[in-house]
PDB file of C-alpha atoms and ligand atoms in Angstrom:
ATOM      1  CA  UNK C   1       4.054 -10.298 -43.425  1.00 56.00           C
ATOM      2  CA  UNK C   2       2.262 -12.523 -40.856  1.00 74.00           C
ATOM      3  CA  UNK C   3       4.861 -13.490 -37.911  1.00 85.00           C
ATOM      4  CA  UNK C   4       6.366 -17.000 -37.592  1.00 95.00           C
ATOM      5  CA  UNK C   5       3.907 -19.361 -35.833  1.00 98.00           C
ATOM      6  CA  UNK C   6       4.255 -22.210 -33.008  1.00 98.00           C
ATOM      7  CA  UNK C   7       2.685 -24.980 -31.568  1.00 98.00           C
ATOM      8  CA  UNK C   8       2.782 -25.065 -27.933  1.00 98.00           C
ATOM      9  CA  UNK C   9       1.159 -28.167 -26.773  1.00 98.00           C
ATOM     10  CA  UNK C  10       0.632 -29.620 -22.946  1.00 97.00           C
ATOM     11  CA  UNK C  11       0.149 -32.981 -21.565  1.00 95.00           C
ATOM     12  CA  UNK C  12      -0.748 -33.429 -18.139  1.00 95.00           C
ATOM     13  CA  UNK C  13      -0.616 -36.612 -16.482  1.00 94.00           C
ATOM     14  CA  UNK C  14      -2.081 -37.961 -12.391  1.00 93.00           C
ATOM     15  CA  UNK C  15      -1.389 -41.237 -10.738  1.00 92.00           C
ATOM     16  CA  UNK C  16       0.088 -42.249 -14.200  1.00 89.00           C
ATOM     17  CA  UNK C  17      -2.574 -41.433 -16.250  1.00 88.00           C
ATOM     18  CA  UNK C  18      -3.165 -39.184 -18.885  1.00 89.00           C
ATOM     19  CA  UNK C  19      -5.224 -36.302 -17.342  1.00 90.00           C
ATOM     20  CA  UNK C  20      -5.582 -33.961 -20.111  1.00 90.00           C
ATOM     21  CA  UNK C  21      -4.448 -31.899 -22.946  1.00 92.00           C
ATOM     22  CA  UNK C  22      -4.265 -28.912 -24.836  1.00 95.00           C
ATOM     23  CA  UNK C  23      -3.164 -26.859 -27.336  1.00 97.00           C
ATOM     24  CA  UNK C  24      -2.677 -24.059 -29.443  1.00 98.00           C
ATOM     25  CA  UNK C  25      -0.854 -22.322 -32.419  1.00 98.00           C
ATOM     26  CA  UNK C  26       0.346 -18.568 -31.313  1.00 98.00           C
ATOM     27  CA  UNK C  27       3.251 -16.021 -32.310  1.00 97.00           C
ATOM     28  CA  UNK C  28       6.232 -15.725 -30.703  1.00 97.00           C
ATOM     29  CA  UNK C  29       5.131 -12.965 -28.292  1.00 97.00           C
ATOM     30  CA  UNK C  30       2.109 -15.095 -26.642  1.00 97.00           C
ATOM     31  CA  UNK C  31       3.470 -18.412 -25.711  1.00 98.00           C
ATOM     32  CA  UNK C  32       4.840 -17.306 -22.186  1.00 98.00           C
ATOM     33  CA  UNK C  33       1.312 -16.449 -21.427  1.00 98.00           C
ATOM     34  CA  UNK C  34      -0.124 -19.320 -22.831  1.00 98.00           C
ATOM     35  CA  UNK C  35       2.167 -21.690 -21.233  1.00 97.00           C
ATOM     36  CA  UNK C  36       0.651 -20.186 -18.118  1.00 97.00           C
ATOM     37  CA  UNK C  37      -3.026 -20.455 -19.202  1.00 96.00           C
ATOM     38  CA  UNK C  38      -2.122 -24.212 -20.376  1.00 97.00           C
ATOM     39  CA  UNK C  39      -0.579 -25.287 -16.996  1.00 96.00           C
ATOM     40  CA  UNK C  40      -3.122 -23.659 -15.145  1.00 95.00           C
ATOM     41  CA  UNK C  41      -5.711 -25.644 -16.927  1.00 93.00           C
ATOM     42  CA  UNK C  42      -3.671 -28.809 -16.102  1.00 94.00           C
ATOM     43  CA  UNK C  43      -3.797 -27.835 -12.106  1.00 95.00           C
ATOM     44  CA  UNK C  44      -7.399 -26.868 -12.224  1.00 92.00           C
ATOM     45  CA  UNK C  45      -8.760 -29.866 -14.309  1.00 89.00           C
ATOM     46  CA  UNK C  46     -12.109 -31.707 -12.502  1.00 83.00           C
ATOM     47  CA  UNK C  47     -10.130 -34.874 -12.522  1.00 82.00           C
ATOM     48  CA  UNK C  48      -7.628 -33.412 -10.112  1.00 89.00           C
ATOM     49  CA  UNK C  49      -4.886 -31.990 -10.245  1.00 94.00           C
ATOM     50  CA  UNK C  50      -1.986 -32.754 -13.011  1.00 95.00           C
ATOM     51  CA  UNK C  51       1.095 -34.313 -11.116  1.00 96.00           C
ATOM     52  CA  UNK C  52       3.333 -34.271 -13.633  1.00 96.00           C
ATOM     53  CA  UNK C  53       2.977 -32.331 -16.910  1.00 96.00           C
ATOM     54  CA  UNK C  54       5.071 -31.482 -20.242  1.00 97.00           C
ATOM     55  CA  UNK C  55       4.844 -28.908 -22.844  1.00 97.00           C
ATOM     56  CA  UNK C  56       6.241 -28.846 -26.125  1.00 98.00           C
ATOM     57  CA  UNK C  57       6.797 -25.991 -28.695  1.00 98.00           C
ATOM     58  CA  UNK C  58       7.595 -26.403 -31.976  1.00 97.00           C
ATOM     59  CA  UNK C  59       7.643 -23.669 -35.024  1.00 98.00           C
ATOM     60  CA  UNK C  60       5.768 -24.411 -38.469  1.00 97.00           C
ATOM     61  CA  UNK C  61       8.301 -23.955 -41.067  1.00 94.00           C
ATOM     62  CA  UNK C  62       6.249 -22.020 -43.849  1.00 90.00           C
ATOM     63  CA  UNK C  63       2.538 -20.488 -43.955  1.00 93.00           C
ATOM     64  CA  UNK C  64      -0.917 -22.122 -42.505  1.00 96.00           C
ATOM     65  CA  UNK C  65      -3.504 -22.658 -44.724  1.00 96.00           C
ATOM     66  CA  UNK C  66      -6.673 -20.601 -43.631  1.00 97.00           C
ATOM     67  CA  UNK C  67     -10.151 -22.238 -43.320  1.00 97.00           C
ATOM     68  CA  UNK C  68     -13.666 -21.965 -42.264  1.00 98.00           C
ATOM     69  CA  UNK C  69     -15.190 -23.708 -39.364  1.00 98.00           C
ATOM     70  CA  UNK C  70     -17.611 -26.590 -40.040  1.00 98.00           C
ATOM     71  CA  UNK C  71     -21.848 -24.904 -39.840  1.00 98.00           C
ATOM     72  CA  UNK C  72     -22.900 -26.035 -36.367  1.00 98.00           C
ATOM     73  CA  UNK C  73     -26.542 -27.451 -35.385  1.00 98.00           C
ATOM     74  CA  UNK C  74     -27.339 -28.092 -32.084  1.00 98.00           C
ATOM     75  CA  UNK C  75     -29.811 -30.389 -31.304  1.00 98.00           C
ATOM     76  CA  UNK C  76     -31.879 -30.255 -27.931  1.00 98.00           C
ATOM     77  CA  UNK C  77     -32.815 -33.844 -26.078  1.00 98.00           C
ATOM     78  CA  UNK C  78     -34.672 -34.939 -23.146  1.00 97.00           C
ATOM     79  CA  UNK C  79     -32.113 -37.169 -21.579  1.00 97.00           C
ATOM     80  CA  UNK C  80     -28.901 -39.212 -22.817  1.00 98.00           C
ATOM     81  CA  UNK C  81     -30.563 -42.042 -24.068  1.00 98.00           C
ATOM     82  CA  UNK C  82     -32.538 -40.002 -26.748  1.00 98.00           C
ATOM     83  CA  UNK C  83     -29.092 -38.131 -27.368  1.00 98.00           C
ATOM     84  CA  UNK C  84     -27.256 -41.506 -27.911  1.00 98.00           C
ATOM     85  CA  UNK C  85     -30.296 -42.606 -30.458  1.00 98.00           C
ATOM     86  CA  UNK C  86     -29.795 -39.311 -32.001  1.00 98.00           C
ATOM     87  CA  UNK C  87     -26.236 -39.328 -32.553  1.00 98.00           C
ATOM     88  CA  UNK C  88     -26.906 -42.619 -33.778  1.00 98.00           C
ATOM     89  CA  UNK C  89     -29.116 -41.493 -36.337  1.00 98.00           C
ATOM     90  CA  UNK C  90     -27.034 -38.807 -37.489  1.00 98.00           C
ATOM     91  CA  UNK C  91     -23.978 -40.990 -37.920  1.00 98.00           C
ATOM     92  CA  UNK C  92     -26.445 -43.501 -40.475  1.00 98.00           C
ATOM     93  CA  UNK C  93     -27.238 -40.020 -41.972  1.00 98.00           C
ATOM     94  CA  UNK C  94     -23.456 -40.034 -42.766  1.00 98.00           C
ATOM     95  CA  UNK C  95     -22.966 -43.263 -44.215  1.00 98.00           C
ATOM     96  CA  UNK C  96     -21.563 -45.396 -41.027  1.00 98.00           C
ATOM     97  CA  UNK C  97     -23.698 -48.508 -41.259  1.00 98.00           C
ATOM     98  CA  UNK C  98     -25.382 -49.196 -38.401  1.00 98.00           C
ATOM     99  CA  UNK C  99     -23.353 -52.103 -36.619  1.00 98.00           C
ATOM    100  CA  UNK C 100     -20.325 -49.463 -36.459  1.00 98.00           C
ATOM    101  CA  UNK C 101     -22.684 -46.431 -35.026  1.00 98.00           C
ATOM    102  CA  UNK C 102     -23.638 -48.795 -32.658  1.00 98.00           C
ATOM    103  CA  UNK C 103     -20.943 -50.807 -31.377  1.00 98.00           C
ATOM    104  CA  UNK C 104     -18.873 -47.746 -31.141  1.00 98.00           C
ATOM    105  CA  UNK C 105     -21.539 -45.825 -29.330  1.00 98.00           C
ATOM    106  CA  UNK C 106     -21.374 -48.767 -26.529  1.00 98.00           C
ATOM    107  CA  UNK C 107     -17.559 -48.521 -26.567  1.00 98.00           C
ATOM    108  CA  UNK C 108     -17.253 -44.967 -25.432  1.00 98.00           C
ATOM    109  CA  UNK C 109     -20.326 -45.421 -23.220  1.00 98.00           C
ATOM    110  CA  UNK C 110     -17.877 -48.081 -21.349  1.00 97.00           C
ATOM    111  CA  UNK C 111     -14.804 -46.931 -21.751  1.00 96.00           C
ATOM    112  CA  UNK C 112     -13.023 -47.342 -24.964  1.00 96.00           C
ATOM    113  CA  UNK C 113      -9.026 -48.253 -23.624  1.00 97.00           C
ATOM    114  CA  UNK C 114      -8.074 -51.313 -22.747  1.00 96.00           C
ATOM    115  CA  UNK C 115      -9.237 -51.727 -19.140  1.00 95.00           C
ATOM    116  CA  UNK C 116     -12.291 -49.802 -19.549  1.00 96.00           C
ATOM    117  CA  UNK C 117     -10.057 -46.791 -19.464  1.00 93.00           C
ATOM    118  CA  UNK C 118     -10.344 -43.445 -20.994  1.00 92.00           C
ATOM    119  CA  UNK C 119      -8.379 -43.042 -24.375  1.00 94.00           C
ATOM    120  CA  UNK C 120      -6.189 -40.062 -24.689  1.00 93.00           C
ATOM    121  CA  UNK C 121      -6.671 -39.935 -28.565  1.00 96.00           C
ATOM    122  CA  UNK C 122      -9.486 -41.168 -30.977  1.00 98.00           C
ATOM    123  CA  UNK C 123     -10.499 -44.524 -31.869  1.00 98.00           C
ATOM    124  CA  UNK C 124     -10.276 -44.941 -35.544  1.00 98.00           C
ATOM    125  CA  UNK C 125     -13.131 -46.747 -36.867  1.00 98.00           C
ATOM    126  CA  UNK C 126     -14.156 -48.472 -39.967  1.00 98.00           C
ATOM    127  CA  UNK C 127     -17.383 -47.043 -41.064  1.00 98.00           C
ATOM    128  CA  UNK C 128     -18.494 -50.131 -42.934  1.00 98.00           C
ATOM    129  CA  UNK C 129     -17.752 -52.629 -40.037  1.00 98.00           C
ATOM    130  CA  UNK C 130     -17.169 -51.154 -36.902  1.00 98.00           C
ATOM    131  CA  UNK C 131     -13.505 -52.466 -36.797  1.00 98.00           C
ATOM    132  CA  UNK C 132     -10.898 -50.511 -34.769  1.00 98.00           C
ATOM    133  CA  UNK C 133      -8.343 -49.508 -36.988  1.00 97.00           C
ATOM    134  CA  UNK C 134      -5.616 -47.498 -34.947  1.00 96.00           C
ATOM    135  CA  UNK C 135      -2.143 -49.210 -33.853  1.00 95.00           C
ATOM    136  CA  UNK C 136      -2.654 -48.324 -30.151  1.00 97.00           C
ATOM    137  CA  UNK C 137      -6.465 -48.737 -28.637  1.00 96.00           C
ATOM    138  CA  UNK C 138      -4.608 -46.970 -25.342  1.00 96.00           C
ATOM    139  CA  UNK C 139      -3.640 -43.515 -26.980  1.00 96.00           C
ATOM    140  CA  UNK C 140      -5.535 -43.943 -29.886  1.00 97.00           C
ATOM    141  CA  UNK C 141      -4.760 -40.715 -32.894  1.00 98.00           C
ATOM    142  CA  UNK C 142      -3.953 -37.117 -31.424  1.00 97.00           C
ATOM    143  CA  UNK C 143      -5.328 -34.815 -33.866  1.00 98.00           C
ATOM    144  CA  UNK C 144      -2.834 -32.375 -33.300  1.00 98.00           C
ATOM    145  CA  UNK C 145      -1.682 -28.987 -34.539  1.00 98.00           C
ATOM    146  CA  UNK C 146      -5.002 -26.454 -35.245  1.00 98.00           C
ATOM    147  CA  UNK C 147      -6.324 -23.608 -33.401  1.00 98.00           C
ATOM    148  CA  UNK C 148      -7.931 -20.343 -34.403  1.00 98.00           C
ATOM    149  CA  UNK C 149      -6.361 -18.113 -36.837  1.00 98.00           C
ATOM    150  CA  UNK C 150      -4.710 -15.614 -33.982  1.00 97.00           C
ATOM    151  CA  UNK C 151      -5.547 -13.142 -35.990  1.00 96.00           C
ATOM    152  CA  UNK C 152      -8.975 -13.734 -36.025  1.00 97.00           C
ATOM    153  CA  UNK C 153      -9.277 -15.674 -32.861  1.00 97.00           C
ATOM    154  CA  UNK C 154     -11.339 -12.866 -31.046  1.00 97.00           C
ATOM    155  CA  UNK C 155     -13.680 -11.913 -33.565  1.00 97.00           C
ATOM    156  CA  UNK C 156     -14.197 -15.730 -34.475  1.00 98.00           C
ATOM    157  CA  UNK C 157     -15.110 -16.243 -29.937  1.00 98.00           C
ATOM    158  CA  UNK C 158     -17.303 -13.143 -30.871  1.00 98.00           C
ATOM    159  CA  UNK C 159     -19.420 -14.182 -33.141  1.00 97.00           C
ATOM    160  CA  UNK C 160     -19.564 -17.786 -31.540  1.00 97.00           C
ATOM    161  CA  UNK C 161     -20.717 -16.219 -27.929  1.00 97.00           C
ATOM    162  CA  UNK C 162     -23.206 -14.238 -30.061  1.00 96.00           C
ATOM    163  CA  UNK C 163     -24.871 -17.479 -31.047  1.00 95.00           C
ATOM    164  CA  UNK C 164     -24.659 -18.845 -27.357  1.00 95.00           C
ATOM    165  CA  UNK C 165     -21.725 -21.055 -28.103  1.00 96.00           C
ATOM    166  CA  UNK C 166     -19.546 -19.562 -25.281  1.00 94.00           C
ATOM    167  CA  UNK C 167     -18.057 -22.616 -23.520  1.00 94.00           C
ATOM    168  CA  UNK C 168     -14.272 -22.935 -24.140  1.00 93.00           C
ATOM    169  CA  UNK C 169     -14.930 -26.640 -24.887  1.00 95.00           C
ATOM    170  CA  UNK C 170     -17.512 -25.827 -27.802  1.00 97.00           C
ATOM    171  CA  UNK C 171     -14.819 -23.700 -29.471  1.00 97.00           C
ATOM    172  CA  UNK C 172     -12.062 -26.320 -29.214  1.00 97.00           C
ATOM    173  CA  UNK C 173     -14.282 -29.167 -30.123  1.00 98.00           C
ATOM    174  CA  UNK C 174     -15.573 -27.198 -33.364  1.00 98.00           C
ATOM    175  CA  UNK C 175     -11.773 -26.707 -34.180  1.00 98.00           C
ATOM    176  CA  UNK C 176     -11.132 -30.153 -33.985  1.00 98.00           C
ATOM    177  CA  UNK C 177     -13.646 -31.463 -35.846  1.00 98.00           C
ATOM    178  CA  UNK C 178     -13.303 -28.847 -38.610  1.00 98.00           C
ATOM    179  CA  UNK C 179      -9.347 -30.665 -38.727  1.00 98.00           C
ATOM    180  CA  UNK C 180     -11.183 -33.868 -38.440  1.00 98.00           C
ATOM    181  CA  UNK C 181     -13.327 -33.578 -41.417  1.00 98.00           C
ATOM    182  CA  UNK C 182     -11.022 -32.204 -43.771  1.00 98.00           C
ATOM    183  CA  UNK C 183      -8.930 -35.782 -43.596  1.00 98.00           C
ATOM    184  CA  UNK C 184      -8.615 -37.751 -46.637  1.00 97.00           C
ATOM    185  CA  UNK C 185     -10.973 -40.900 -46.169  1.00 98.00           C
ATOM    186  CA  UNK C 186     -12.908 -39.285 -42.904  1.00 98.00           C
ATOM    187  CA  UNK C 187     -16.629 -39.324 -43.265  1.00 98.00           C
ATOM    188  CA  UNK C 188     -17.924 -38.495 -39.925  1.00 98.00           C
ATOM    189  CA  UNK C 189     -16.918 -37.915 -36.217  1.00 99.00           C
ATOM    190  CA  UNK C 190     -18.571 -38.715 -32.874  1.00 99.00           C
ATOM    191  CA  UNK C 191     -17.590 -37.414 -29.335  1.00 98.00           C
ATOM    192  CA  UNK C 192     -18.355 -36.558 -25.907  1.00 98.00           C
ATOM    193  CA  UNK C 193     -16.563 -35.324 -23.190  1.00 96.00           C
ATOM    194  CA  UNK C 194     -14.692 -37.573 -20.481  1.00 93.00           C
ATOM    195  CA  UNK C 195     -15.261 -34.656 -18.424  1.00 91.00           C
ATOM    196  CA  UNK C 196     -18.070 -35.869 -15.464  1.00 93.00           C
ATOM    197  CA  UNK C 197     -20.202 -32.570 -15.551  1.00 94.00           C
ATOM    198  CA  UNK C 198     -20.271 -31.859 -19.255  1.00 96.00           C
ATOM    199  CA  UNK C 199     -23.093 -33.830 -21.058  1.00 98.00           C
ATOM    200  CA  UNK C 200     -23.034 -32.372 -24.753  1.00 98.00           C
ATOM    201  CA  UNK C 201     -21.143 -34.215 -27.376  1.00 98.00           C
ATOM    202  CA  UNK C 202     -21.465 -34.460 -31.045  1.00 98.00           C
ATOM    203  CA  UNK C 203     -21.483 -35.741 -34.065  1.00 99.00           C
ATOM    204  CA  UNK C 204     -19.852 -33.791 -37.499  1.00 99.00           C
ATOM    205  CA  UNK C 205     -19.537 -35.197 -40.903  1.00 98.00           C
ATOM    206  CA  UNK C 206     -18.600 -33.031 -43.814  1.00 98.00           C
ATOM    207  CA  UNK C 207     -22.254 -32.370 -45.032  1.00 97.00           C
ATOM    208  CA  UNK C 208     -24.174 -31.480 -42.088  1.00 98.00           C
ATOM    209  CA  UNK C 209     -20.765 -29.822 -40.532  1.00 98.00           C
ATOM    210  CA  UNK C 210     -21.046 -29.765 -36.311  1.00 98.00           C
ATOM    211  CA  UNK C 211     -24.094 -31.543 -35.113  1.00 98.00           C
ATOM    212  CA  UNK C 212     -24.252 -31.148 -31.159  1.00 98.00           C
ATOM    213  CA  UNK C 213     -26.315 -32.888 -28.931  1.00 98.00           C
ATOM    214  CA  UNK C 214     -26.984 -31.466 -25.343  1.00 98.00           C
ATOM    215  CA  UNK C 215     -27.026 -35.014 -23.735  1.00 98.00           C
ATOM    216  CA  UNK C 216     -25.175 -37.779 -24.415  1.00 98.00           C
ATOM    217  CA  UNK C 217     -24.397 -38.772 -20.813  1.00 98.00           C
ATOM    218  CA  UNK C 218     -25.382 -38.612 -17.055  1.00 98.00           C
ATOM    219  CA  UNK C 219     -23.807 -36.031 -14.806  1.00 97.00           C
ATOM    220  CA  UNK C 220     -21.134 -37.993 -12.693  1.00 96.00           C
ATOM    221  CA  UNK C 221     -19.830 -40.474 -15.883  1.00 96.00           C
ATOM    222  CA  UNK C 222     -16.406 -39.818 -16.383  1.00 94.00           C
ATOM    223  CA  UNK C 223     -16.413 -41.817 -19.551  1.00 96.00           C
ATOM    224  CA  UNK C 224     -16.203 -40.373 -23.180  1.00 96.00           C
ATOM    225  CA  UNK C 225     -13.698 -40.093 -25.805  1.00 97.00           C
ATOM    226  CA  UNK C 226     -13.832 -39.781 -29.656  1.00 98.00           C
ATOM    227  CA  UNK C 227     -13.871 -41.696 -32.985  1.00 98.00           C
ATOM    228  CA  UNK C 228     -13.042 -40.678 -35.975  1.00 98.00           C
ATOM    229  CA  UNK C 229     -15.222 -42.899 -39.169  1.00 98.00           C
ATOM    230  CA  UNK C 230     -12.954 -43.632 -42.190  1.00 98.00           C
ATOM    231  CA  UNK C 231     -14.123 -44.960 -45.527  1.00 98.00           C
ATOM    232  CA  UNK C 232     -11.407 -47.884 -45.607  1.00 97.00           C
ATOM    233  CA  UNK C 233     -12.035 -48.631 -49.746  1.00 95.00           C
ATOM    234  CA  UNK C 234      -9.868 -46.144 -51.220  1.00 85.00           C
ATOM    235  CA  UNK C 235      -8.307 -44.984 -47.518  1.00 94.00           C
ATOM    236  CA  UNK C 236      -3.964 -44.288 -46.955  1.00 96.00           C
ATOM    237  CA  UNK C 237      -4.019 -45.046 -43.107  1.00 96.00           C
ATOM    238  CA  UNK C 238      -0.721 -43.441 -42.991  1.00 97.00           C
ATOM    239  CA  UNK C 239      -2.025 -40.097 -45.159  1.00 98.00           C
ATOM    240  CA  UNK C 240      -4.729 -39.748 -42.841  1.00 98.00           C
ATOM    241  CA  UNK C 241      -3.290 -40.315 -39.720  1.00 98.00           C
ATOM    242  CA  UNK C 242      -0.056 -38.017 -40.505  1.00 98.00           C
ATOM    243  CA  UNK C 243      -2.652 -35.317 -41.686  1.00 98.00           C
ATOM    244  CA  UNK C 244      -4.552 -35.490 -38.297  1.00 98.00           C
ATOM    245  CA  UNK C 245      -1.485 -35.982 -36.013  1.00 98.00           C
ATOM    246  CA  UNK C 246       0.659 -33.246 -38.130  1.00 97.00           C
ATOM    247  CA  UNK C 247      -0.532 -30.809 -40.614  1.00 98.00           C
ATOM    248  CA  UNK C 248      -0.719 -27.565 -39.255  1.00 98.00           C
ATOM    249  CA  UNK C 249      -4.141 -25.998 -40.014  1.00 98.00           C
ATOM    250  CA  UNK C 250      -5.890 -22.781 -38.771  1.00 98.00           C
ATOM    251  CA  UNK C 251      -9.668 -21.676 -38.777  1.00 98.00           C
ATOM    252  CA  UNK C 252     -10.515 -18.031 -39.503  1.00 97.00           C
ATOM    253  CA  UNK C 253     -14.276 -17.641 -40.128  1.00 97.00           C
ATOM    254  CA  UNK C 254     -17.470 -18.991 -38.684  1.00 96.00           C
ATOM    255  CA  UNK C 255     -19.525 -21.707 -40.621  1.00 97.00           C
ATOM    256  CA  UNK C 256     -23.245 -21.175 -40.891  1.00 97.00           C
ATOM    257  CA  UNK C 257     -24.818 -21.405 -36.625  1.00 97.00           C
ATOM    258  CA  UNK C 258     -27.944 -22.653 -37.257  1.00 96.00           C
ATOM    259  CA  UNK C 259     -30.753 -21.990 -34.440  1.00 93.00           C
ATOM    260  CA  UNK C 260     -31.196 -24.377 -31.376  1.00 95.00           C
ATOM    261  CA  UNK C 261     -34.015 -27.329 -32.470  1.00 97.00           C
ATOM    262  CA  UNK C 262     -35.437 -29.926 -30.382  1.00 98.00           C
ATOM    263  CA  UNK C 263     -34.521 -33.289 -30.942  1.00 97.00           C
ATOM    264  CA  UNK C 264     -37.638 -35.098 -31.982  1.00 90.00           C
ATOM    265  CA  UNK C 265     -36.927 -39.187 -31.804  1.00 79.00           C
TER     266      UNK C 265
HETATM  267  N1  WAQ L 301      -7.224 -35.832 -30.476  1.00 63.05           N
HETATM  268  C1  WAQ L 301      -7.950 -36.974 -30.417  1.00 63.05           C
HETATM  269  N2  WAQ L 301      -8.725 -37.291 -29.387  1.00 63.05           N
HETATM  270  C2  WAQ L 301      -8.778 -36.449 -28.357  1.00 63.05           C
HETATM  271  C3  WAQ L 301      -8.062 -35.229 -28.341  1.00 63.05           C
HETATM  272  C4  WAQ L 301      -7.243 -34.941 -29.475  1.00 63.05           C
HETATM  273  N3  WAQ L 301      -6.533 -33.830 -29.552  1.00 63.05           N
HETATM  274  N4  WAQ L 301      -8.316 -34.595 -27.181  1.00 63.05           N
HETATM  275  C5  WAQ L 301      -9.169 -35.382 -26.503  1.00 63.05           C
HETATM  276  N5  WAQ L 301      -9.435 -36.504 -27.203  1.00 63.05           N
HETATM  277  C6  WAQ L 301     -10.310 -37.615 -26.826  1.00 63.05           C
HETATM  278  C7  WAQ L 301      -9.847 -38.304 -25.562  1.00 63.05           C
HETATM  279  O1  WAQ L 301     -10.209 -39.668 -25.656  1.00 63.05           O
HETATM  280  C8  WAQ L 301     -10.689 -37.651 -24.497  1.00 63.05           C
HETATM  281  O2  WAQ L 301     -10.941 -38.547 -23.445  1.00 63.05           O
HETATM  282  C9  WAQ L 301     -11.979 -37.368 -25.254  1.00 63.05           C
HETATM  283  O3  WAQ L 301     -11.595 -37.087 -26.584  1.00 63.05           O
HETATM  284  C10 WAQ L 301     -12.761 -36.226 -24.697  1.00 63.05           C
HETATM  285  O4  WAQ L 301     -11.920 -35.097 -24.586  1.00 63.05           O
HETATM  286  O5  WAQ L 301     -20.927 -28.551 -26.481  1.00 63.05           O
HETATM  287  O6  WAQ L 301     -14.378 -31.539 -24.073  1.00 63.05           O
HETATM  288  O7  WAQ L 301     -11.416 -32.739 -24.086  1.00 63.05           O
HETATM  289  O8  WAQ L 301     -20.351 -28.462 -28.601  1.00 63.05           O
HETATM  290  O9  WAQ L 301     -12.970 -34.069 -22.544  1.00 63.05           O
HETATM  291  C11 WAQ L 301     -17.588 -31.531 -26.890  1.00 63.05           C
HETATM  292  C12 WAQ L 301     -18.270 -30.206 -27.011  1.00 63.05           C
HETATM  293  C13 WAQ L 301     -16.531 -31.409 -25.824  1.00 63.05           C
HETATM  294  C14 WAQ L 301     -19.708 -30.399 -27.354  1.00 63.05           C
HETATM  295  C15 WAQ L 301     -15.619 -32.565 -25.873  1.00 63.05           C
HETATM  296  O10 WAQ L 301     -13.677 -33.490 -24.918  1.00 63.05           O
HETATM  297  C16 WAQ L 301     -20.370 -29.034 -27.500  1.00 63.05           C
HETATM  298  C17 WAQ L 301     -14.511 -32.453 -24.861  1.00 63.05           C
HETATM  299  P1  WAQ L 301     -12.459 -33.772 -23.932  1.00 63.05           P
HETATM  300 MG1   MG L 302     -11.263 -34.166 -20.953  1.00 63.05          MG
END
C-alpha cells in the first residue's frame, strides 16, 4: 500500500510581485521539512527576498498515475542569438509555423505580461498563428500538481547527475515539461528561465522529448517565461488547461539522456 499523497505548493511574492514558486507532491511524513526547504527557497531567491509568501497543501484523493520522463538532448551554442535560432528551428521541427515560433520568441525576449512584466504562468499559444490564447496574459496557466515519484525521486536525481544534469532547475523543468507534453492538444513547449544568471532554456515536444539549449539569453536579463503550443483544430481549452493546472501526475523513470552535441546553425 503506497501512503496517501499531498501537494504542498508555495508562492512567494516582493514589492507586490510574484517572486517565485514551487512545488512538490510528498507523504505525510515529509511536508514539515519541505515546507522548510520551500520557504527557504522563497528567502534565498536572486530576485530578493520573498516579503510575503503562502503555501498550500492539499491531499490527492485516489492513486497517481506513474510515468516516464520525456528523453532529453542538450544542445551546445555559441551565444544566445544562435540558441534563439535554434530553439526556433526546433519548434518548426514540431509543427509551430514559423510566425508563432517567432513572435513568441520576441515576446519572452521582452517580457511577455502586460507591462513588459514577467508572467507567473505560461502563455498559451496557437501553434498555427501565434495568437495568445489564455484568459489572463498576467498569470498566464500554472501547470500545477507533478513531481517525482517519492519513491523513486533519489534514484531518478541519480541517474540524472550521472548524465551531468545536476542543477535543481533541470530536474524541475524536465518534470514540467514531461506534464506539459502529455496535454491533450499540446504539441510543443518553449522556455527559459526569468532567473538573471541562468542562460539554458528549452524546447520539448512529444517526439524529440527535452531539447535544451545552453544559451538562450545574456547573463544579467531577468526576462523569460514559458509557452505552451496547442493545436487549436480539434483542441478543449478547458480539458487542457484543467489537465495542466490539476491532474496530479508523477514521473518515476528516466527517458533516454542523449550525449551533449554542438549546435551547428
Ligand atoms: N507553470 C507555468 N509556468 C511557469 C511555472 C509553472 N508552474 N513556473 C514558472 N513558470 C513560468 C513563469 O513565467 C516564469 O517566469 C518562467 O516560467 C520561468 O520560470 O537547463 O528555471 O522557474 O535544462 O525561472 C529551464 C532549465 C529552467 C533548462 C527554467 O524557469 C535546463 C526555470 P523559472
Ligand atoms: Mg524563476
Amino acid at each position: 500500500m503506497n501512503p496517501d499523497l499531498y501537494s504542498i505548493r508555495l508562492r512567494a511574492e516582493r514589492s507586490g510581485r510574484h517572486l517565485c514558486g514551487a512545488e512538490r507532491i510528498a507523504p505525510e511524513a515529509d511536508l514539515p521539512a519541505l515546507a522548510a526547504t520551500l520557504v527557504a527557497r522563497a528567502m534565498t531567491h536572486a530576485g530578493g527576498s520573498a516579503e510575503a509568501a503562502h503555501c498550500t497543501i492539499e491531499k490527492l484523493m485516489g492513486p497517481v498515475a506513474r510515468c516516464r520522463l520525456p528523453a532529453v538532448t542538450t544542445w551546445e551554442v555559441a551565444d544566445a542569438a544562435t540558441g534563439r535560432a535554434a530553439a526556433c528551428r526546433l519548434l518548426l521541427a514540431a509543427g509551430v509555423c514559423a510566425a508563432a515560433a517567432e513572435s513568441t520568441l520576441a515576446r519572452l525576449a521582452e517580457g511577455p505580461a502586460p507591462g513588459g512584466l514577467v508572467m507567473r504562468g505560461a502563455m498559451l499559444v496557437d501553434a498555427a498563428s501565434g495568437a495568445r490564447l489564455e484568459a489572463d496574459p498576467a498569470r498566464g496557466v500554472r501547470v500545477s500538481r507533478m513531481d517525482l515519484a517519492p519513491e523513486s525521486r533519489e534514484q531518478v536525481l541519480a541517474e540524472l547527475a550521472a548524465a551531468g544534469l545536476n542543477h535543481h532547475r533541470v530536474a524541475e523543468a524536465l518534470v514540467l515539461a514531461g506534464k506539459v507534453l502529455q496535454a491533450p492538444g499540446v504539441i510543443a513547449e518553449l522556455c527559459w528561465s526569468d532567473d538573471p544568471e541562468y542562460l539554458s532554456g528549452y524546447v520539448a515536444d512529444p517526439r524529440q522529448g527535452y531539447q535544451r539549449i545552453t544559451r538562450l539569453k545574456d547573463a544579467g536579463d531577468a526576462k523569460g517565461g514559458r509557452a505552451i503550443f496547442v493545436d487549436t483544430r480539434s483542441w478543449d481549452r478547458s480539458a487542457c488547461v484543467t489537465f495542466l493546472e490539476r491532474q496530479p501526475l508523477l514521473f518515476d523513470r528516466p527517458g533516454q539522456i542523449r550525449q551533449r552535441q554542438t549546435w551547428q546553425g
